[in-house]
XYZ file of C-alpha atoms in Angstrom:
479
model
C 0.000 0.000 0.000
C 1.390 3.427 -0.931
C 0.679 6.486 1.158
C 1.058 10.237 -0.145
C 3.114 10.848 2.636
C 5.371 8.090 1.233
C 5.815 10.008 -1.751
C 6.656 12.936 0.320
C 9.934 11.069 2.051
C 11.064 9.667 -1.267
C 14.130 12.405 -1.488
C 14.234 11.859 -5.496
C 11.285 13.202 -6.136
C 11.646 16.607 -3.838
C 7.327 16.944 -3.908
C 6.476 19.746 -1.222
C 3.137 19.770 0.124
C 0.475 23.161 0.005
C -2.476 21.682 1.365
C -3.746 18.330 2.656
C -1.529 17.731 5.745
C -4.527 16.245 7.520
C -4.833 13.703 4.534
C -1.721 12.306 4.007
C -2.665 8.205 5.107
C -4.940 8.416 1.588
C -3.679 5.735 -0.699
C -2.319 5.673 -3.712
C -3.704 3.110 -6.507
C -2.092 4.555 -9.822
C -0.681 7.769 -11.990
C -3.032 9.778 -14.027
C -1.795 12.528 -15.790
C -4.298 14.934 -17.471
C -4.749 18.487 -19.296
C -8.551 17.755 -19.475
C -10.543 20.720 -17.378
C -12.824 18.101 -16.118
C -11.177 14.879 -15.895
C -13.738 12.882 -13.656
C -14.893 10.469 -15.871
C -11.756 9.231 -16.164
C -10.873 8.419 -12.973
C -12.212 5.891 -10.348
C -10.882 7.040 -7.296
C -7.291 6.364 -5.715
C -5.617 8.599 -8.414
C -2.588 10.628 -7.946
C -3.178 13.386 -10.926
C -0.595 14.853 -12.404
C -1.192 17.962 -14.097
C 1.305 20.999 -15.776
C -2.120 22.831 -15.357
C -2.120 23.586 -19.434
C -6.101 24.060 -18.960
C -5.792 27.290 -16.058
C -6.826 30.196 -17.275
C -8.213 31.378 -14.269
C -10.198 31.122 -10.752
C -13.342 28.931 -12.495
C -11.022 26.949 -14.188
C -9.459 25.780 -10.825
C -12.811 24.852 -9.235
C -13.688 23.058 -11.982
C -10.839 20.842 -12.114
C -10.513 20.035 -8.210
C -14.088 19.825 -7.897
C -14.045 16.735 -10.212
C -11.089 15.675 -8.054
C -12.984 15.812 -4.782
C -16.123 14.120 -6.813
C -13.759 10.937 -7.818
C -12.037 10.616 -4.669
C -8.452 11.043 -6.132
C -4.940 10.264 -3.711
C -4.016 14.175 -4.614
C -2.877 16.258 -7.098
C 0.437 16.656 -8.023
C 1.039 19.863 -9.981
C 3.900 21.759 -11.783
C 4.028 25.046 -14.099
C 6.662 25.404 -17.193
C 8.034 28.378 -15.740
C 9.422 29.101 -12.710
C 7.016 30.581 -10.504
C 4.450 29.698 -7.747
C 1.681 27.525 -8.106
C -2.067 29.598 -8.910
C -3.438 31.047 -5.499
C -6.966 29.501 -6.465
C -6.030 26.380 -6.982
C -4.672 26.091 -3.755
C -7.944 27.673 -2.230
C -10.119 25.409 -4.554
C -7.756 22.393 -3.548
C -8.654 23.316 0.301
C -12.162 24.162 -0.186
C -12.272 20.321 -1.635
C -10.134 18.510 0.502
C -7.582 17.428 -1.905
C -4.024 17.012 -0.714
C -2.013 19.437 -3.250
C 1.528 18.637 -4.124
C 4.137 20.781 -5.850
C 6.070 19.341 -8.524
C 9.929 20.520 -9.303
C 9.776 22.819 -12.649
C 13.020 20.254 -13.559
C 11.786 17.447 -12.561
C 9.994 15.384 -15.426
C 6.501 13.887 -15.018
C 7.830 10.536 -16.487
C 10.204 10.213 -12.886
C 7.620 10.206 -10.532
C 5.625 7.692 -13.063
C 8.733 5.162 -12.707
C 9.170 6.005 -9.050
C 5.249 5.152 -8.073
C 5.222 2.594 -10.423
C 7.803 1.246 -8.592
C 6.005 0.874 -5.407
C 2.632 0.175 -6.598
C 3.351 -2.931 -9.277
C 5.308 -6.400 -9.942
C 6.470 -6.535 -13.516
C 2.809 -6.348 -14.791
C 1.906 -5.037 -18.241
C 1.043 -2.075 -16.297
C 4.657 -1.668 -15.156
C 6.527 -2.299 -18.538
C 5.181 0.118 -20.034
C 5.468 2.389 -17.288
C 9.097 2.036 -17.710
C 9.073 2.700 -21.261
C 7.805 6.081 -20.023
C 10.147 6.613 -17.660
C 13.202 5.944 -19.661
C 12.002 8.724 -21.686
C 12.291 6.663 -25.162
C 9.575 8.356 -26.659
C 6.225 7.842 -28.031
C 7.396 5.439 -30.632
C 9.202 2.984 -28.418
C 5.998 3.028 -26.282
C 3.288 2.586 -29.054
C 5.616 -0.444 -30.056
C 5.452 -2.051 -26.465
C 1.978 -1.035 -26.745
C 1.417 -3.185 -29.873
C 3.173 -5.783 -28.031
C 1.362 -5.986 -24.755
C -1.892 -5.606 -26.556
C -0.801 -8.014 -29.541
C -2.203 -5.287 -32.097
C -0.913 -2.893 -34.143
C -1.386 0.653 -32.889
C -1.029 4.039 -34.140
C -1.812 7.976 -33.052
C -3.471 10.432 -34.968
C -3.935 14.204 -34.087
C -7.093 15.268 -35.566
C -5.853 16.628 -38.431
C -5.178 13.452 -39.582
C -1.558 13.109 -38.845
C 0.216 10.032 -38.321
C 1.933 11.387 -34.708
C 3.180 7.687 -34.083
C 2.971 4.145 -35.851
C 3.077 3.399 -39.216
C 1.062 4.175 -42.298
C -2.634 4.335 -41.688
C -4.415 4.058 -45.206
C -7.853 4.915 -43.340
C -6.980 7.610 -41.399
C -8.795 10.632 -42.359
C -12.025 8.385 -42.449
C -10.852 7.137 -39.080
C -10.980 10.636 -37.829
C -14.231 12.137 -39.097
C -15.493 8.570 -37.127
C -14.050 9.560 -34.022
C -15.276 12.952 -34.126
C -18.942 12.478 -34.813
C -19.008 9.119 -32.736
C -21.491 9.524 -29.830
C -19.542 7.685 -27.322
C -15.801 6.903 -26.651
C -14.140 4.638 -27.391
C -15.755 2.932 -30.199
C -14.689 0.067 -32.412
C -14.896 0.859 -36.049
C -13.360 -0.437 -39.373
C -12.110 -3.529 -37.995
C -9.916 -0.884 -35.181
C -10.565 0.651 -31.806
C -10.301 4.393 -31.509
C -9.653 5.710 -28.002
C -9.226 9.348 -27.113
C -6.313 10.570 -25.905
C -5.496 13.757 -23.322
C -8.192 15.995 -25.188
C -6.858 19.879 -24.666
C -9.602 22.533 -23.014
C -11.918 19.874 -23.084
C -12.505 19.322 -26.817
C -12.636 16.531 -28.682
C -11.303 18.814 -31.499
C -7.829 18.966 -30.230
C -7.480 15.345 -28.732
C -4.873 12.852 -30.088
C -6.648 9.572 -31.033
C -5.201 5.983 -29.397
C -6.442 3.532 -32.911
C -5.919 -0.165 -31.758
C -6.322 -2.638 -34.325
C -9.095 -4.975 -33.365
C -11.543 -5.468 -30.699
C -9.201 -5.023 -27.605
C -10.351 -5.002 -23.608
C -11.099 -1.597 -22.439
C -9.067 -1.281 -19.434
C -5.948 -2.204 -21.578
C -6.704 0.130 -24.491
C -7.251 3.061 -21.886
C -4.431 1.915 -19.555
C -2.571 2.579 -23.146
C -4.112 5.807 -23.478
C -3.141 6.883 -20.709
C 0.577 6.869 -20.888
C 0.206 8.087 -24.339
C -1.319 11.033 -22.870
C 1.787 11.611 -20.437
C 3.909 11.775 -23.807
C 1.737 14.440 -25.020
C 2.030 16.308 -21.882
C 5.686 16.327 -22.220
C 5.204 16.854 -25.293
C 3.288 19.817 -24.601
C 5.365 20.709 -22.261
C 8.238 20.885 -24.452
C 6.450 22.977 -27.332
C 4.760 25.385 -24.704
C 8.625 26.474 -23.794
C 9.530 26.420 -27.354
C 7.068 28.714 -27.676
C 7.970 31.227 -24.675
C 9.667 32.762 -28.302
C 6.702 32.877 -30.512
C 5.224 35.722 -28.422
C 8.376 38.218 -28.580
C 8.909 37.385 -32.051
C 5.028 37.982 -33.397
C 5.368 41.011 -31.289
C 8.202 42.389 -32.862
C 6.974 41.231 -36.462
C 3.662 43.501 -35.907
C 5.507 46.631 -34.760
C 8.472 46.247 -36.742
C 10.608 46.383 -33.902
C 14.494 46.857 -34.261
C 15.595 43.806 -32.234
C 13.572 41.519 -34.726
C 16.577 39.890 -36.022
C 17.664 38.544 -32.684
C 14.770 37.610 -31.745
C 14.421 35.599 -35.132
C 18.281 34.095 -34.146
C 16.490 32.983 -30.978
C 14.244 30.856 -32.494
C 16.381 29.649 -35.141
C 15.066 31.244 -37.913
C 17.432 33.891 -39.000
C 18.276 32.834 -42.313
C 14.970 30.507 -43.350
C 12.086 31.570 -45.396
C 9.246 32.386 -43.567
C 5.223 32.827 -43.579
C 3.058 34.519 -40.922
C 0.072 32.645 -40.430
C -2.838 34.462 -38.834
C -5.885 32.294 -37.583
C -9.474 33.362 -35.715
C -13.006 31.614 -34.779
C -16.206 33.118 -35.315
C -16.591 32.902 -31.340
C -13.411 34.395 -30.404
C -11.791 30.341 -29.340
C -8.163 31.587 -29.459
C -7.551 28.135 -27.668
C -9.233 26.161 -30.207
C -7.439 28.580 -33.249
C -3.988 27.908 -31.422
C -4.569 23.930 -31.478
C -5.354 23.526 -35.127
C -1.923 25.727 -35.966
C -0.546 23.472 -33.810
C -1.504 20.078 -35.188
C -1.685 21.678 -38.470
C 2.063 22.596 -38.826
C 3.533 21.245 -36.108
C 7.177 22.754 -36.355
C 5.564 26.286 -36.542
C 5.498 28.841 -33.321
C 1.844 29.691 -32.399
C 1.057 32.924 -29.706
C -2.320 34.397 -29.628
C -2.524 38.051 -29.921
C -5.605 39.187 -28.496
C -8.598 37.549 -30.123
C -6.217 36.449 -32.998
C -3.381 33.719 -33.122
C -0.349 34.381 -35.280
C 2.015 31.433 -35.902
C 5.651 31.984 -38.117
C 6.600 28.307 -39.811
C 9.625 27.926 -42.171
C 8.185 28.616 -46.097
C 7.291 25.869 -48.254
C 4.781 25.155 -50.907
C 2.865 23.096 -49.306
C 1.708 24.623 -45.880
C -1.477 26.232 -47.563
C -2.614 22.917 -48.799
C -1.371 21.038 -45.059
C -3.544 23.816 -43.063
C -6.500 23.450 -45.743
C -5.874 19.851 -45.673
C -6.195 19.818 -41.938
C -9.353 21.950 -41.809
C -10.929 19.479 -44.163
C -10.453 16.433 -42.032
C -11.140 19.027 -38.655
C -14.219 20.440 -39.794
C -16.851 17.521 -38.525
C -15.667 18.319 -34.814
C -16.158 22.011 -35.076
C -19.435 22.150 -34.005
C -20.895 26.186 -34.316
C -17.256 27.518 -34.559
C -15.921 28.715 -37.730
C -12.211 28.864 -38.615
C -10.576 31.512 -41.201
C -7.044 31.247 -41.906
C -4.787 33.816 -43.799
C -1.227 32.552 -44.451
C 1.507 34.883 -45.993
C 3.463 34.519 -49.383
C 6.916 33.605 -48.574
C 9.334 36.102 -47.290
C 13.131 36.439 -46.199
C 13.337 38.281 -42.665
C 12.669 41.874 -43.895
C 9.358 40.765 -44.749
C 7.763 39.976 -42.092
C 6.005 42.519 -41.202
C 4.582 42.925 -44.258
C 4.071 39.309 -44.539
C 1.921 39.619 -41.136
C -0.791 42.195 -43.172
C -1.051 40.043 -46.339
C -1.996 37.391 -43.642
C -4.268 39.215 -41.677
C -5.663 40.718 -45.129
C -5.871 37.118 -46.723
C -7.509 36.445 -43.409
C -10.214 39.139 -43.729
C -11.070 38.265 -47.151
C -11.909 34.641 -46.407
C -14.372 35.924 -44.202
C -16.221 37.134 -47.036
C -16.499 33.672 -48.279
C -18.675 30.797 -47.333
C -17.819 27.505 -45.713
C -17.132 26.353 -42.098
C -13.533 26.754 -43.035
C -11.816 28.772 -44.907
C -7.850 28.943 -45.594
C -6.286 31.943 -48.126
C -3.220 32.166 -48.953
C -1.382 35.434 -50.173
C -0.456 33.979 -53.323
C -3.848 33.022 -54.469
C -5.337 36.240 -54.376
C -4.742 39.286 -56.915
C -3.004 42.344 -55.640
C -6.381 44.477 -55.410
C -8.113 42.112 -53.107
C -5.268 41.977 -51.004
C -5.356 46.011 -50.851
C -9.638 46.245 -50.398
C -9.283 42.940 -47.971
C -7.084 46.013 -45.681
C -10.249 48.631 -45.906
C -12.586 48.752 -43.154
C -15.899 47.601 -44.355
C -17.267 50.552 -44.181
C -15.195 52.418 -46.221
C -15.173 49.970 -48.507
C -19.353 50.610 -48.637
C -18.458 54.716 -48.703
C -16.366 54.668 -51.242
C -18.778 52.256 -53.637
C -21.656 54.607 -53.032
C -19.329 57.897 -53.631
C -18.338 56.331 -57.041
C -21.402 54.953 -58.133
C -24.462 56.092 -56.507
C -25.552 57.773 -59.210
C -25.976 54.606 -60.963
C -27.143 52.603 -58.099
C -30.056 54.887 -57.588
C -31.283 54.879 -61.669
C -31.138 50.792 -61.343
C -33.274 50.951 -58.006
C -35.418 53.657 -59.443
C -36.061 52.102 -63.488
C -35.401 48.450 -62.339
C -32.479 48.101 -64.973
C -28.840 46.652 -63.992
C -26.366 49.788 -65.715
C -23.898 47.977 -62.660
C -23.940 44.925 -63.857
C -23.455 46.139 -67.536
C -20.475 48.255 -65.969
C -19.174 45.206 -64.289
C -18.848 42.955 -67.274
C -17.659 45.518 -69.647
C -14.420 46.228 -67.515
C -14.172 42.496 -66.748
C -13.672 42.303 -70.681
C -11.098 44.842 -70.665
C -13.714 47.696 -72.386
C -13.840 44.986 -75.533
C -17.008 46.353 -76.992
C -17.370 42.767 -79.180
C -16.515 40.548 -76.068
C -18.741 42.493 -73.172
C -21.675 42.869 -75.572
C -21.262 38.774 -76.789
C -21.236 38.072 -73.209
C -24.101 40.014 -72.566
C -26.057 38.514 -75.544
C -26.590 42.349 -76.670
C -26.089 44.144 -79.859
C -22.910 46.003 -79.601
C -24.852 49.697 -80.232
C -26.980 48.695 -77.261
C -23.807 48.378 -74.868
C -22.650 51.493 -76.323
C -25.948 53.546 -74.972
C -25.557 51.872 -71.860
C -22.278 52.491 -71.272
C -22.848 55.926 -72.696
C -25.810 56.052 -70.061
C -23.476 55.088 -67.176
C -20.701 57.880 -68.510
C -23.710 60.305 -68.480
C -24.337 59.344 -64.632
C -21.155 59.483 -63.207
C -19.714 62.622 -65.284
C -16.849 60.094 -66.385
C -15.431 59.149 -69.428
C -14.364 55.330 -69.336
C -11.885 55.894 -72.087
C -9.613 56.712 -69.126
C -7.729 54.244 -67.309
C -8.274 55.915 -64.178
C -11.026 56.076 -64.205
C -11.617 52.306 -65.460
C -9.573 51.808 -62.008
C -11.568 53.511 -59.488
C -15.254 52.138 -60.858
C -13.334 48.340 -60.908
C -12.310 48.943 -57.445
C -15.386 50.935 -56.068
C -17.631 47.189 -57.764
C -14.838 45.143 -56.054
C -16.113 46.583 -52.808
C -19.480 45.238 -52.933
C-alpha cells in the first residue's frame, strides 16, 4: 500500500506539500496525468493526478478541475508550471475548499520520474509496469506505441485530428478514421475492424485530442491503460512545445511593430536565415484556444502565440503549408461544431518581410471571411493584388467609397429596375472589348454602347480613361 506521505519522504522526487496535511494516510492506486478541465470520468478514485495545469486560465477553471477531483475521490494532485514561478493562489484555495491534498512538482523534474518512481512501489512486472518504464526511460512515443502493440498483440497508431500520423506506421484509413471519431457519440468505439480511443483531449474538446487507434476489438481497461501513458507523452510533449514557444510571443510582437531587435529575436528561435510565412488564424466565437490547437496540429514545427482575439504562428516557407492547413481543416471540420475557422497565411518572405508578410496574412484572413464555408484557408499567393489592398479597408469604407463612385448609378437601377452595374461590371471584366462584353451580354454592340454611354452620363466620367476604369473596378470590387 502506498501512502502520499510516502511520496513525500522519497528524497528523489523533492514533492512539497500546500495543502492536505490532515490527509496524508490516503492511498495511492495509480498515476493519471491529465490536461482535461474536467477529468472525472476518467478516474475511479485512488488517483494521484498529475497535471502541468495547461487548462488554467483562471479562478473557475481551478474549481472546476478540483471539484471533479474531490467528486472521484483522487490520492491528490500533483502539480507543476513550465516556468518558474508559484503555483495559482486559487487552486490552492479550490484544492482546500475540496479537501484534496495538493503537491508541488519541481519545474526540472519530469513527469515521467515520478511515473517510474510510483510505479515502482505500486506494481510487480505487470503489463502495467513495462510500459510504465518505457515512459520513464524517456524513449519516446514510438518505443511506447511499439510495447503497446506488443502488450496488446495489435498494431497501434496515433493520430492528431488533423489526420496526422503522430506515431505508428502508415494508416491508409486515417482521415475516415478521424471524421469517425469525431462524430461518434460515445468513446471509445470500435470501427473499421480498429478501436479508436481518445487521448489527453486539450480545453476539453474533442477537437484537439490525439486519437489511441488499436487494431481490433481489444479489452477496455488495456486500451485506456494505453491511453493513458500516451497522454503523459503528449504532456511532455506539450510541455516541451509550450517552452519552445515562450519565443513565438516576442517574435510575433516584434513582427507587428516592426521592432528593431527583430533579427535577434528571429536568431532565438532559429530562424534567422529561413524563409518564412506569418500565419494568422481566428473563430467566429473568439476560441483563441481552439485557433492555437489547429496551428498546432496543423504545422507542427511552426510557433503559435495568440494576440488578443487572434493567433499568429511563423513556420519555415514551403509550398505546401497552404494545402497542409487546408488539408487539416478538411479532415477538422466535422468536430467544429458552431465555430468557424478563417485562416490567412503569408506569401513567402526572407526576414525583412515579415512585417509585411503579417498584413497580407491578416488581409488574406479578412477576405476569407467574405467567403462561405465552415472553413476557410487563403493564402497570399492566391489572391490578386487588389483584393489583397480592399481585404485592408474597413468595411465601411469599402461601402463609402462604392456609393461615392457609383451612386448615381445605383439609384437609376433601383429607381427604373435596370442593372447599368452589372453592364459596368462585365464591360471592364472584358477589358472595355465592346465585341466581347456585348457577346457576353447577348446584346447588340450599339446597345452596350448607350448603356455604357448612359453610365458615362451618370457618373460625369469618361471610361476611355484608365483611371477612371480603375476607381469604378475597385469601387464594384467593394461590394
Amino acid at each position: 500500500m502506498l501512502l502520499l506521505r510516502t511520496l513525500l519522504q522519497m528524497p528523489e522526487l523533492r514533492l512539497s506539500l500546500h495543502t492536505g496535511e490532515d490527509q496524508l494516510d490516503r492511498t495511492v492506486t495509480r498515476v493519471y496525468g491529465t490536461e482535461l478541465p474536467d477529468p472525472s470520468r476518467y478516474l475511479s478514485g485512488g488517483e494521484l493526478v498529475l497535471s502541468g495545469l495547461l487548462w488554467h486560465h483562471g479562478p473557475q477553471d481551478s474549481e472546476t478541475f478540483v471539484r471533479s477531483l474531490a467528486s472521484a475521490r483522487v490520492a491528490g494532485l500533483a502539480a507543476s508550471e513550465t516556468e518558474n514561478r508559484a503555483l495559482p493562489d486559487d487552486l490552492v484555495d479550490a484544492c482546500l475548499r475540496h479537501h484534496v491534498p495538493l503537491l508541488e512538482v519541481p519545474v526540472d523534474l519530469s513527469f515521467a520520474t515520478i511515473t517510474e518512481r510510483v510505479s515502482m512501489e505500486l506494481v510487480g512486472l505487470s503489463r502495467h509496469r513495462r510500459l510504465l518504464n518505457v515512459v520513464a526511460e524517456g524513449s519516446g512515443l514510438p518505443a511506447l506505441l511499439l510495447a503497446g502493440s506488443h502488450e496488446l498483440g495489435a498494431s497501434c497508431w496515433v493520430l492528431s485530428t488533423t489526420g496526422r500520423v503522430v506515431a505508428g506506421g502508415e494508416l491508409r484509413e486515417r482521415v475516415a478514421l478521424v471524421k469517425e471519431f469525431l462524430q461518434a457519440d460515445r468513446l471509445p468505439k470500435t470501427v473499421r475492424g480498429v478501436t479508436l480511443v481518445p487521448v489527453s483531449e486539450r480545453g476539453g474538446n474533442r477537437l484537439t485530442s490525439w486519437i489511441l487507434v488499436v487494431g481490433g476489438s481489444v479489452q477496455p481497461e488495456a486500451a485506456a491503460e494505453l491511453a493513458s501513458l500516451v497522454g503523459l507523452e503528449r504532456l511532455r510533449e506539450a510541455q516541451g512545445r509550450q517552452i519552445e514557444n515562450r519565443t513565438a510571443a516576442p517574435l510575433v510582437s516584434a513582427v507587428l511593430s516592426g521592432s528593431a531587435d527583430l533579427e535577434s529575436r528571429l536568431a532565438a528561435a532559429g530562424l534567422e536565415s529561413a524563409q518564412l510565412r506569418v500565419i494568422s488564424a481566428v473563430t467566429s466565437d473568439q476560441r483563441t484556444e481552439l485557433a492555437a490547437a489547429v496551428l498546432e496540429e496543423a504545422l507542427p514545427q511552426a510557433l503559435v502565440t495568440p494576440v488578443g482575439d487572434t493567433v499568429y504562428a511563423v513556420a519555415k516557407a514551403g509550398d505546401s503549408v497552404p494545402d497542409d492547413v487546408r488539408e487539416a481543416m478538411r479532415v477538422m471540420e466535422p468536430g467544429l461544431g458552431s465555430s468557424r475557422v478563417l485562416v490567412g497565411i503569408s506569401s513567402p518572405v526572407t526576414s525583412r518581410g515579415l512585417r509585411g508578410a503579417a498584413e497580407e496574412a491578416t488581409h488574406a484572413r479578412r477576405l476569407g471571411e467574405r467567403r462561405g464555408g465552415r472553413t476557410c484557408v487563403v493564402a497570399g499567393e492566391e489572391i490578386a493584388l487588389h483584393q489583397l489592398l480592399l481585404a485592408g479597408v474597413p468595411e465601411e469604407l469599402r461601402a463609402s467609397l462604392r456609393r461615392r463612385l457609383l451612386g448615381p448609378v445605383l439609384d437609376y437601377d433601383a429607381e427604373h429596375g435596370s442593372d447599368l452595374v452589372g453592364t459596368l461590371k462585365v464591360f471592364l471584366d472584358c477589358s472595355g472589348s465592346w465585341t466581347a462584353a456585348a457577346g457576353k451580354l447577348h446584346v447588340h454592340v450599339n446597345t452596350l454602347r448607350y448603356r455604357v454611354g448612359r453610365v458615362e452620363d451618370l457618373l460625369g466620367a469618361d471610361l476611355a480613361e484608365f483611371e477612371a476604369r480603375v476607381d469604378l473596378f475597385l469601387a464594384l470590387q467593394s461590394g
